[in-house]
Coordinates of C-alpha atoms in Angstrom, one line a residue:
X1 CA -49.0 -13.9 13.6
X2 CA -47.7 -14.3 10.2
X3 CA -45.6 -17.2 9.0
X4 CA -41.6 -16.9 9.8
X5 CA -39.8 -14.5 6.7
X6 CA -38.0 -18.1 5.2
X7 CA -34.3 -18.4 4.3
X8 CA -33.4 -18.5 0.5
X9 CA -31.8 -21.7 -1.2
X10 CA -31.2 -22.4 -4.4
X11 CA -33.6 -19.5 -5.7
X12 CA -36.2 -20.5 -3.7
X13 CA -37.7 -19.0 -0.6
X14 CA -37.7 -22.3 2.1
X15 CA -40.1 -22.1 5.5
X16 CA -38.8 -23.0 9.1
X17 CA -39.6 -22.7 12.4
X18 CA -39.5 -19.1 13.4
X19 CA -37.7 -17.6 16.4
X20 CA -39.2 -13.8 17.3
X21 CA -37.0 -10.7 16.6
X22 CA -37.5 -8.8 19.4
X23 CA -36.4 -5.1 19.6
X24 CA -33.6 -4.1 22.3
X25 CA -35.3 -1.0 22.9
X26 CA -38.6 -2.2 23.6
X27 CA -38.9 -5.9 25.0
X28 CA -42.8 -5.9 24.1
X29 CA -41.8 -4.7 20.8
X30 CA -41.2 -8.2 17.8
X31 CA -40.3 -7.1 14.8
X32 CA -41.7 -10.4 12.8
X33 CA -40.5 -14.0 13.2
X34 CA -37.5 -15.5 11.2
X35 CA -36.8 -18.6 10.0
X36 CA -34.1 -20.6 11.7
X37 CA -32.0 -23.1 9.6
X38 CA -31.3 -26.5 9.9
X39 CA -28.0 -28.2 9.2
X40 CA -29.2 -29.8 5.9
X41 CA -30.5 -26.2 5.0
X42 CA -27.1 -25.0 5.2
X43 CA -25.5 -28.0 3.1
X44 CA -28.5 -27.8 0.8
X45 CA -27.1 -23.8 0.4
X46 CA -23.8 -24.5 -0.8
X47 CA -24.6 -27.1 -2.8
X48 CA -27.2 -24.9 -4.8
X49 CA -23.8 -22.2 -4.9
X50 CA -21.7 -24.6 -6.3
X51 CA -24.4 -25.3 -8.8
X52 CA -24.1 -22.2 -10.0
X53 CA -20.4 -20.9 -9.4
X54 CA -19.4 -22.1 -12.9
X55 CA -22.2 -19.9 -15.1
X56 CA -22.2 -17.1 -12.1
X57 CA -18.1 -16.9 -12.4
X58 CA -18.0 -16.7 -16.5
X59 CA -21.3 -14.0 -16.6
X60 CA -20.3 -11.0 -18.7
X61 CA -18.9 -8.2 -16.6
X62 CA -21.9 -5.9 -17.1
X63 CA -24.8 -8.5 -16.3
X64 CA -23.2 -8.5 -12.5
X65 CA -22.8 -4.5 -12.7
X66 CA -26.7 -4.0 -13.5
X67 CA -27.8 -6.3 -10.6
X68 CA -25.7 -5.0 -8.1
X69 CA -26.7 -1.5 -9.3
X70 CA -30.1 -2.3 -9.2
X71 CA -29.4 -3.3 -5.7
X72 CA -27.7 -0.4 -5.0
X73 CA -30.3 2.2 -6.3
X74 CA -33.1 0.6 -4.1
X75 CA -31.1 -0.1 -0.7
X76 CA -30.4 3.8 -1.2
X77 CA -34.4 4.2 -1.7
X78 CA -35.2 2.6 1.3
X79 CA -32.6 3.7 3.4
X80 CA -35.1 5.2 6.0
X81 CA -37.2 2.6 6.0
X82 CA -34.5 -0.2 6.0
X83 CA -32.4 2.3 9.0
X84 CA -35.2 2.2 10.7
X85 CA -35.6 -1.3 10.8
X86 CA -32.3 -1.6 12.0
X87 CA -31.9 0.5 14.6
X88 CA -35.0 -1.1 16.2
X89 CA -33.5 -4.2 15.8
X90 CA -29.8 -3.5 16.8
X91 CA -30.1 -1.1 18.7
X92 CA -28.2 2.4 17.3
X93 CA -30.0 5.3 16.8
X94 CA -31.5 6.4 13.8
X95 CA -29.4 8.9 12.5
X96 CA -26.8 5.5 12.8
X97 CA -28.9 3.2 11.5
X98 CA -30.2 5.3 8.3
X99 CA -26.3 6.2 8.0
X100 CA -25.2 2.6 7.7
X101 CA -27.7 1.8 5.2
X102 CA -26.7 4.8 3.3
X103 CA -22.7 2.7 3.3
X104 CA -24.5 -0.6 2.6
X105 CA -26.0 1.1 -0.9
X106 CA -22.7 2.9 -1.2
X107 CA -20.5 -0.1 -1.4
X108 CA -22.7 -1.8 -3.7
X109 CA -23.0 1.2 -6.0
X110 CA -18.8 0.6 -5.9
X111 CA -18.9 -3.2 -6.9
X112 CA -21.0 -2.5 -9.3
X113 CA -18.6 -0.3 -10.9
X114 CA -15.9 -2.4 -10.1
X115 CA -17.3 -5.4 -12.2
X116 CA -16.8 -2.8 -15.4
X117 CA -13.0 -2.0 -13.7
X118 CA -11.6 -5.8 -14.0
X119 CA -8.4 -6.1 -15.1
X120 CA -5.1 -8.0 -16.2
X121 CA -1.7 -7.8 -17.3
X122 CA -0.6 -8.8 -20.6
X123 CA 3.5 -9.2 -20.7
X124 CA 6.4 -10.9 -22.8
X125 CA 7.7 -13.9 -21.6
X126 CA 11.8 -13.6 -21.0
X127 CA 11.6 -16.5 -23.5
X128 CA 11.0 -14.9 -27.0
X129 CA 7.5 -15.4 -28.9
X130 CA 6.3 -16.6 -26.1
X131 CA 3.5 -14.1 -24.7
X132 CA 1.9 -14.1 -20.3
X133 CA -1.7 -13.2 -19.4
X134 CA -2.1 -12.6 -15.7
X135 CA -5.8 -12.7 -14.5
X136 CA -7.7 -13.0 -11.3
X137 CA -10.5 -15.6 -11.3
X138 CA -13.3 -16.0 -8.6
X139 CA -12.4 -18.5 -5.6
X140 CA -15.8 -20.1 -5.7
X141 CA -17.8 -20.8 -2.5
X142 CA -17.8 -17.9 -0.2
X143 CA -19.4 -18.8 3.1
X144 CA -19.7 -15.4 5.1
X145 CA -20.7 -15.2 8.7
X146 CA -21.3 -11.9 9.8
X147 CA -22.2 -10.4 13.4
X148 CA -24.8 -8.3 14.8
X149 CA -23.2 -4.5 15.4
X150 CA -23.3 -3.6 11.4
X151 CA -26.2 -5.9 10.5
X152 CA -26.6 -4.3 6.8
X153 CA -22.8 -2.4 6.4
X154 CA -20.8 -5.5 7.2
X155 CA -22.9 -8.1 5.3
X156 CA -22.5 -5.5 2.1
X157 CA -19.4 -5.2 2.4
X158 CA -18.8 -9.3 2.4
X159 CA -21.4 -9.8 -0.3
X160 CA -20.7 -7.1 -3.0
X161 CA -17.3 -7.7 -3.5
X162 CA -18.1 -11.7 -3.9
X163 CA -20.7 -11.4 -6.3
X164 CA -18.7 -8.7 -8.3
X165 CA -15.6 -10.9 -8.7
X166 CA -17.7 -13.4 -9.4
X167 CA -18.3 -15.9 -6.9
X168 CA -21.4 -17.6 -5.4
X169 CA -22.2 -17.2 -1.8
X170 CA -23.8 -18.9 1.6
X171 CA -24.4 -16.5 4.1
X172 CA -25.2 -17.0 7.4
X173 CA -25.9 -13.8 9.5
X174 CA -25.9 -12.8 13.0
X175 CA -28.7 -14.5 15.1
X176 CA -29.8 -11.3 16.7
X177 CA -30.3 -9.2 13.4
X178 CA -32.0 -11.4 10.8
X179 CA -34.3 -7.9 9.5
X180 CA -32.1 -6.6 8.0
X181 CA -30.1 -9.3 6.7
X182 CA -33.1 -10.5 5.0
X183 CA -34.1 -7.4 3.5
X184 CA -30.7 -7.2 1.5
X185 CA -31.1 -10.8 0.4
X186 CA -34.3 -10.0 -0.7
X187 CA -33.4 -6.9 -2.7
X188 CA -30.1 -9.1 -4.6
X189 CA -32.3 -11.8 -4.9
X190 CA -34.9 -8.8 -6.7
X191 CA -32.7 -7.4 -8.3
X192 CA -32.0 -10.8 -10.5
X193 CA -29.4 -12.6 -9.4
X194 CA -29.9 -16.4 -10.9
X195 CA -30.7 -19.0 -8.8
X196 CA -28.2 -20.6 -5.9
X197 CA -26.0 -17.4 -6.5
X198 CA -26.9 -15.9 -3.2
X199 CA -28.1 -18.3 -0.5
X200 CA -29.4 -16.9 2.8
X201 CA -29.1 -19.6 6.1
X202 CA -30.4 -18.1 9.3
X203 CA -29.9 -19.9 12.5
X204 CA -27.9 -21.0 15.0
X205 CA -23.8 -20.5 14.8
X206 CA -23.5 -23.4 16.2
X207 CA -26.0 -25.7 13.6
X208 CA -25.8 -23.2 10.4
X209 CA -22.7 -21.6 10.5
X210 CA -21.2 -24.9 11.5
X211 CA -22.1 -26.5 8.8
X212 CA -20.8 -23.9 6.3
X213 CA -17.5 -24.7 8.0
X214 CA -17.6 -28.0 7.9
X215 CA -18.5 -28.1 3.9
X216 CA -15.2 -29.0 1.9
X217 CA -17.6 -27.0 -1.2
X218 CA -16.8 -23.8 0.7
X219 CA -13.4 -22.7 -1.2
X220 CA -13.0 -19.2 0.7
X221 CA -14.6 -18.1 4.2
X222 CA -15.1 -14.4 5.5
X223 CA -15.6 -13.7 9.0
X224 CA -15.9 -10.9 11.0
X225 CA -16.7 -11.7 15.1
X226 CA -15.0 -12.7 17.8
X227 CA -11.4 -13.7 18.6
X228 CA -12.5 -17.1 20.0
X229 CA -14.7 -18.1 17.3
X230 CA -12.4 -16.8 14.6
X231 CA -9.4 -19.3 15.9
X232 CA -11.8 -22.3 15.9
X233 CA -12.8 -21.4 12.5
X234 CA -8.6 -20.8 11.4
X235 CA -8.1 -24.1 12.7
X236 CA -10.9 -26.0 11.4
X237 CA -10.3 -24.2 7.5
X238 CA -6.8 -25.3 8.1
X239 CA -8.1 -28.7 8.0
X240 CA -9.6 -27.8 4.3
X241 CA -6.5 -25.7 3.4
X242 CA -9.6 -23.0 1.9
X243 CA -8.9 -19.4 2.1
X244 CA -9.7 -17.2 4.9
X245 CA -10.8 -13.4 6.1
X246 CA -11.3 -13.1 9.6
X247 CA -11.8 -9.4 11.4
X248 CA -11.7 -10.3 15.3
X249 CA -12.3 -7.3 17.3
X250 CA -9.9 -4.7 18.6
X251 CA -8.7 -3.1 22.1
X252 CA -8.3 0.4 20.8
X253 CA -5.8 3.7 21.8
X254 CA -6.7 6.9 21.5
X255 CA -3.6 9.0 22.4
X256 CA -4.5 12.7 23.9
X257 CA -0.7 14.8 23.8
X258 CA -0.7 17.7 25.7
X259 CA -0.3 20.1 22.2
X260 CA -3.8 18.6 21.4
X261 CA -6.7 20.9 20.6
X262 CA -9.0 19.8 23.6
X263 CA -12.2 19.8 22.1
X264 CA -11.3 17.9 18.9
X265 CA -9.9 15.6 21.2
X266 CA -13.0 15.3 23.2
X267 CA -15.0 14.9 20.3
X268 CA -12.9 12.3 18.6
X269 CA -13.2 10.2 22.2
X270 CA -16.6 10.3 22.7
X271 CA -17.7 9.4 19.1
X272 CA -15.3 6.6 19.2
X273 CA -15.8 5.5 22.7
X274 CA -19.7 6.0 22.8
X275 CA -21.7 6.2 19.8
X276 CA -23.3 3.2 18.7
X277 CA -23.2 2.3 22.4
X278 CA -19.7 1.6 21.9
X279 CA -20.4 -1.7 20.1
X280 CA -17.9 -1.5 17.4
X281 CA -14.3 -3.5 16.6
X282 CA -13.2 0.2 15.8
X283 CA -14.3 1.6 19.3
X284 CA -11.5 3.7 21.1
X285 CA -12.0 1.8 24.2
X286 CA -8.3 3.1 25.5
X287 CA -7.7 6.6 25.8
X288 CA -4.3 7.9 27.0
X289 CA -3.6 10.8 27.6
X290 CA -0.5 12.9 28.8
X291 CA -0.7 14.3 32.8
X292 CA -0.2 17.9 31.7
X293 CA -3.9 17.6 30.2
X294 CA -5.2 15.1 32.3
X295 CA -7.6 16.5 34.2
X296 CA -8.9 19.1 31.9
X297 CA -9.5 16.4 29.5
X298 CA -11.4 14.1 32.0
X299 CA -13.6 16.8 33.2
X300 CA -14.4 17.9 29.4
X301 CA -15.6 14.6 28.9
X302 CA -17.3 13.9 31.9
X303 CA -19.3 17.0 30.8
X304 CA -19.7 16.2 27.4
X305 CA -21.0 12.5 28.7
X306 CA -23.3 13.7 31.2
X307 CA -24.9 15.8 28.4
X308 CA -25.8 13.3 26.2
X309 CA -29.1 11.1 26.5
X310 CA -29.6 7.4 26.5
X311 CA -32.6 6.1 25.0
X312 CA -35.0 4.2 22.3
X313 CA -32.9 4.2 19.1
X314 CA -35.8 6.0 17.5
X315 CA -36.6 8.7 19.5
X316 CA -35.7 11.9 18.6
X317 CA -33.1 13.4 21.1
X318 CA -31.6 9.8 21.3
X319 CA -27.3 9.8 21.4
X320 CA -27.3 6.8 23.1
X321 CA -29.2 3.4 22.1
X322 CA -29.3 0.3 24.1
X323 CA -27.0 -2.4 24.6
X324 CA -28.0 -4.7 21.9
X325 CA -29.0 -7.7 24.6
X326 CA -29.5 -9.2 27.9
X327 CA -26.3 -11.0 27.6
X328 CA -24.0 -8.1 26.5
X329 CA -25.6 -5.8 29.0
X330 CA -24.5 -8.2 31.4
X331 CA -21.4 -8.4 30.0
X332 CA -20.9 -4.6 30.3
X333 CA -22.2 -4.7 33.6
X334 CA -19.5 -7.4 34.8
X335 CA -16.4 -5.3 33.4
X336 CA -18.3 -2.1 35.1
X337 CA -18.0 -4.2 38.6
X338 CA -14.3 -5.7 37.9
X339 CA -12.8 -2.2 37.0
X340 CA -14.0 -0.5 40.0
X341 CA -12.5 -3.8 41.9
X342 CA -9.3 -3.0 40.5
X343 CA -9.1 0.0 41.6
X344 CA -10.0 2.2 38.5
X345 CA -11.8 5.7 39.2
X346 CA -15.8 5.4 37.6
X347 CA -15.8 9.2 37.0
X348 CA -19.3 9.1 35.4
X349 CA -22.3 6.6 33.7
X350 CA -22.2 2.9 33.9
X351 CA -25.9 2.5 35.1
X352 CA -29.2 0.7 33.9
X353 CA -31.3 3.3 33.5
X354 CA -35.1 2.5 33.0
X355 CA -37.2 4.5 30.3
X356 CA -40.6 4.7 29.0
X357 CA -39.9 0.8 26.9
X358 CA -38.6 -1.9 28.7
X359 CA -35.1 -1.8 27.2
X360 CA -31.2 -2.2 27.7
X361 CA -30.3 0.9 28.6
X362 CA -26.8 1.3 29.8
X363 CA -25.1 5.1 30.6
X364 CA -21.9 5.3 28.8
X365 CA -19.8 4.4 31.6
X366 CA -16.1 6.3 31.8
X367 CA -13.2 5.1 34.1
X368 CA -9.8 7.3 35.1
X369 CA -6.8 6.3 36.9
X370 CA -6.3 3.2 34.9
X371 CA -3.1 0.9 34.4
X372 CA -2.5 -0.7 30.8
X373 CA -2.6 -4.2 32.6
X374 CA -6.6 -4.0 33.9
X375 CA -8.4 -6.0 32.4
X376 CA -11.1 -3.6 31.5
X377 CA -7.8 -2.0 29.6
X378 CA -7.0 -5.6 28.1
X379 CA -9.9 -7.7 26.8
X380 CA -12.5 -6.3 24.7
X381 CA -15.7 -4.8 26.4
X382 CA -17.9 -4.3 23.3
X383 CA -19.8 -1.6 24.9
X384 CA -19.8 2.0 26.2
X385 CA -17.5 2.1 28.2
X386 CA -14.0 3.2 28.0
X387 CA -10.6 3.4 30.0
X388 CA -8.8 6.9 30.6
X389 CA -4.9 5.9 31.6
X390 CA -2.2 8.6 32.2
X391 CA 1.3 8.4 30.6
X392 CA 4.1 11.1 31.3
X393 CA 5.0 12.0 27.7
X394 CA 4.7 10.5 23.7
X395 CA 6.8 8.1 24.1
X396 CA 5.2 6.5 27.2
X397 CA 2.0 6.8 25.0
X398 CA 3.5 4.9 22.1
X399 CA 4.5 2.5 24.2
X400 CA 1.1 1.9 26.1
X401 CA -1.2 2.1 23.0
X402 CA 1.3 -0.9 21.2
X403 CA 1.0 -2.8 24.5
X404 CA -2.6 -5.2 23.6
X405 CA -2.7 -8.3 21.6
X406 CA -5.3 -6.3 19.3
X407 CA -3.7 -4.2 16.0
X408 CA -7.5 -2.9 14.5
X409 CA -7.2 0.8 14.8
X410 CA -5.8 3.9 16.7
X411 CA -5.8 7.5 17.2
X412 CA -4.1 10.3 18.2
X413 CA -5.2 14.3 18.9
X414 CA -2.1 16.3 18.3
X415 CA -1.1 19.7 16.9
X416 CA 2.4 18.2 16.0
X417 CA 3.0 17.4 12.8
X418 CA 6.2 15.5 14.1
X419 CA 3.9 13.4 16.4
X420 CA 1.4 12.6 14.1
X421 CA 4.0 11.4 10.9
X422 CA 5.7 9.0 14.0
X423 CA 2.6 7.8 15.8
X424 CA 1.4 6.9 11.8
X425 CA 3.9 5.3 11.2
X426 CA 4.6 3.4 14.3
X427 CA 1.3 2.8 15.8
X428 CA 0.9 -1.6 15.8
X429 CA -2.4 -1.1 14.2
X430 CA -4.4 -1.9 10.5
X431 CA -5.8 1.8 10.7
X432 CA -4.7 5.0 12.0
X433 CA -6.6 8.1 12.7
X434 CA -5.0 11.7 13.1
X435 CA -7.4 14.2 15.0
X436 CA -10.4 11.8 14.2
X437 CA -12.3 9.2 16.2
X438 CA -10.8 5.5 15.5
X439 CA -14.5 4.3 14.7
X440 CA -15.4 5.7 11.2
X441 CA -14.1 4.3 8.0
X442 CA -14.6 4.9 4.3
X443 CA -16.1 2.0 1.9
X444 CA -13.5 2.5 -0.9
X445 CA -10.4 1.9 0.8
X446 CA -9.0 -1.0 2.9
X447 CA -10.2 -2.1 6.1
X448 CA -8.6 -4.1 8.7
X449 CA -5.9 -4.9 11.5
X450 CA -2.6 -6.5 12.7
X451 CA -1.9 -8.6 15.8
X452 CA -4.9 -10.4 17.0
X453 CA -7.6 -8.6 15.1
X454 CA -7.2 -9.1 11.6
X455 CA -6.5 -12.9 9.6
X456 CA -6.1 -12.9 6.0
X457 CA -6.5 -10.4 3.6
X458 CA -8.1 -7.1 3.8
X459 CA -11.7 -6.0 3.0
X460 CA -13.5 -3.4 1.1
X461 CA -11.8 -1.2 -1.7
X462 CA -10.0 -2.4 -4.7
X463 CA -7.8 -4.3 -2.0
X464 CA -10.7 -7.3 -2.0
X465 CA -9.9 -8.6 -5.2
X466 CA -7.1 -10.3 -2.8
X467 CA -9.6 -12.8 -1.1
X468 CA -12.5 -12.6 -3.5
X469 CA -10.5 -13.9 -6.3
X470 CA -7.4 -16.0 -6.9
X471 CA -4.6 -14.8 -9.3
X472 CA -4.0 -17.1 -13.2
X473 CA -0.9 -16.9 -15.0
X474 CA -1.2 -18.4 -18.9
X475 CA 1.3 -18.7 -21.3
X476 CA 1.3 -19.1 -25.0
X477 CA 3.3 -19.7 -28.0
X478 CA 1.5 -19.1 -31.3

């Protein structure tokens, strides 16, 4: 067995014991060792960024737009190779995976033009001769924990815009998807970003990624996880008074009106629902839907469901992958077992199938005859299955799909324009989607929620200079 791929501190590539990557889709199947961090790894990291913050933070404009280009250009290169990687490794299928490395090279092909798009304001003072500069500065310090569902799109989108803008960063990712993590450290650090710029820590949350939050030298901290761990971590930067982005997950409506053309609406709910075995913060995991199309509707997608095949992530035929581990498929399971003890219809799935691999391997599972106040309609599953509940007209809808502590994203299928301006307008969430499924964004423009699933500013787009920098106002008198 070869030695454990190491973490990367201060420029240098630093050993530890390994712990086995092991594929959800085949249990015999490891795809290498990685090294797990220590606490002093993790302190050692940010000092090495702090180190370097102030010559990282003052490096002309085009020095960080040819790395992150150079980064850009090969993720883009590899993007079978490295989609392949993580769809063994997480789980989606390969069409998913190589997709979401194609948006990992995408957004750093944007930061890199954005480092050439900086800009200011220049104004007169209201006192005369005297002239204003307004410019935004990096924050410093960026520790950024990331999760295991987008192992490459969700760390790109954190790191790009911080090295852009000019900060250093400690990054700490997801326990269960260190391949792919690595390989993008390993391309920036390629693609020659100076030393302690980019620090890689992987490990335990609970020893790595506490220490990151512990440091007072980490000024600003992204997040994207769960609602739990994203409060402990509000309340322990509070302490700190550093700046903060948490995404937390989301409990989201899909509205089906009776006007609606049933099969964009049965599309729209079973990409959103389903694909990447329903483990995204985007996933429509509510769909309501008026009576008049109620059952036609469930028994469209019921047929659509029953069609598609659970599977290995690689093999070709694949709509399905497996649940990403033992613990979430349990997870799934539980919420299977508590919505049919409270009464909710299990019209199709919601079985552990077995396949040729030893693997997770979870039918999408879909539930009718659902009340708002379930709690396989309240708390987030993270998984495929989803919750059909009837409402008598729009306005009942409306009302149901604003009625969850979440605010990520939702989605209506309508024909009515008047239906679709209100429910835009009016839906309590970050996001809203119009005939489209509510999993699915675009890397240039801003992502994130209201309520309970969103803290701080937003990410990707132009819109994350907000957290990746801090805003200077200098006066002058000649």
């Amino acid at each position: 067995m070869s030695d454990p791929k190491p973490n990367l501190i201060g420029g240098a590539w630093r050993p530890g014991e390994g712990a086995p990557n092991v594929s959800p889709s085949d249990l015999s199947l490891t795809l290498g060792d990685y090294a797990r961090g220590t606490r002093a790894d993790a302190l050692d990291a940010v000092a090495a960024a702090k180190a370097a913050f102030p010559a990282w933070s003052r490096s002309a404009p085009l020095t960080r737009h040819a790395i992150l280009r150079k980064a850009a250009d090969e993720i883009l290169a590899r993007r079978e190779e490295l989609g392949r990687l993580l769809s063994l490794e997480e789980g989606k299928t390969l069409p998913e995976g190589i997709g979401e490395v194609t948006r990992a090279g995408q957004i750093f092909d944007f930061f890199a033009g954005e480092c050439l798009r900086l800009s200011g304001e220049l104004l007169p003072s209201v006192r005369p001769g005297v002239g204003v500069e307004i410019t935004r500065e990096a924050v410093g310090v960026v520790g950024i924990i990331t999760p295991w569902n987008f192992p490459i799109a969700i760390p790109a989108w954190k790191i790009a815009p911080a090295l852009c803008h000019g900060n250093t960063v400690v990054f700490k990712p997801a326990d269960l998807v260190p391949g792919s993590a690595w390989a993008l450290v390993d391309i920036l650090h390629r693609a020659g970003l100076p030393e302690g710029v980019l620090n890689l820590v992987m490990g335990r949350g609970s020893v790595v990624g506490q220490a990151i939050v512990e440091s007072p030298d980490v000024t600003a901290l992204t997040f994207t996880g769960s609602r739990q761990t994203g409060e402990a971590l509000a309340l322990a930067s509070a302490r700190l008074m550093r700046k903060v982005q948490f995404e937390m997950g989301g409990k989201n409506p899909f509205v089906v009106l009776k006007d609606a053309d049933l099969g964009v609406a049965v599309e729209a709910v079973v990409n959103g629902s389903f694909f990447s075995t329903g483990q995204r913060c985007t996933a429509s995991s509510r769909i309501i839907v008026e009576e008049a199309v109620y059952a036609p509707f469930l028994a469209a997608v019921k047929t659509r469901l029953e069609a598609l095949t659970t599977g290995h992530a690689l093999e070709t035929g694949t709509d399905i992958g497996p649940v990403v581990d033992e613990s979430q498929l349990a997870q799934d399971l539980e919420y299977i077992a508590q919505g049919q003890s409270e009464g909710a219809r299990l019209v199709t799935g919601g079985d552990r199938v077995s396949r040729a691999t030893e693997g997770f391997f979870l039918t999408p599972a879909l539930f009718a005859d659902c009340t708002n106040q379930m709690r396989i309609a309240r708390e987030e599953i993270f998984g495929p299955v989803a919750a059909v509940i009837p409402v008598r007209d729009y306005d009942e809808a409306l009302s149901v799909a604003n009625d969850t502590p979440y605010g990520l994203s939702a989605g209506i299928a309508t024909t009515s324009l008047k239906h679709a301006s209100h429910f835009k307008r009016n839906a309590e969430a970050g996001m809203v989607m119009v005939n489209l499924p509510t999993a699915g964004v675009d890397f240039h423009v801003p992502f994130g929620g209201t309520k309970g699933s969103s803290h701080g500013p937003r990410e990707q787009g132009r819109y994350a200079a907000e957290f990746f920098t801090s805003v200077k106002t200098a006066y002058q008198q000649p």
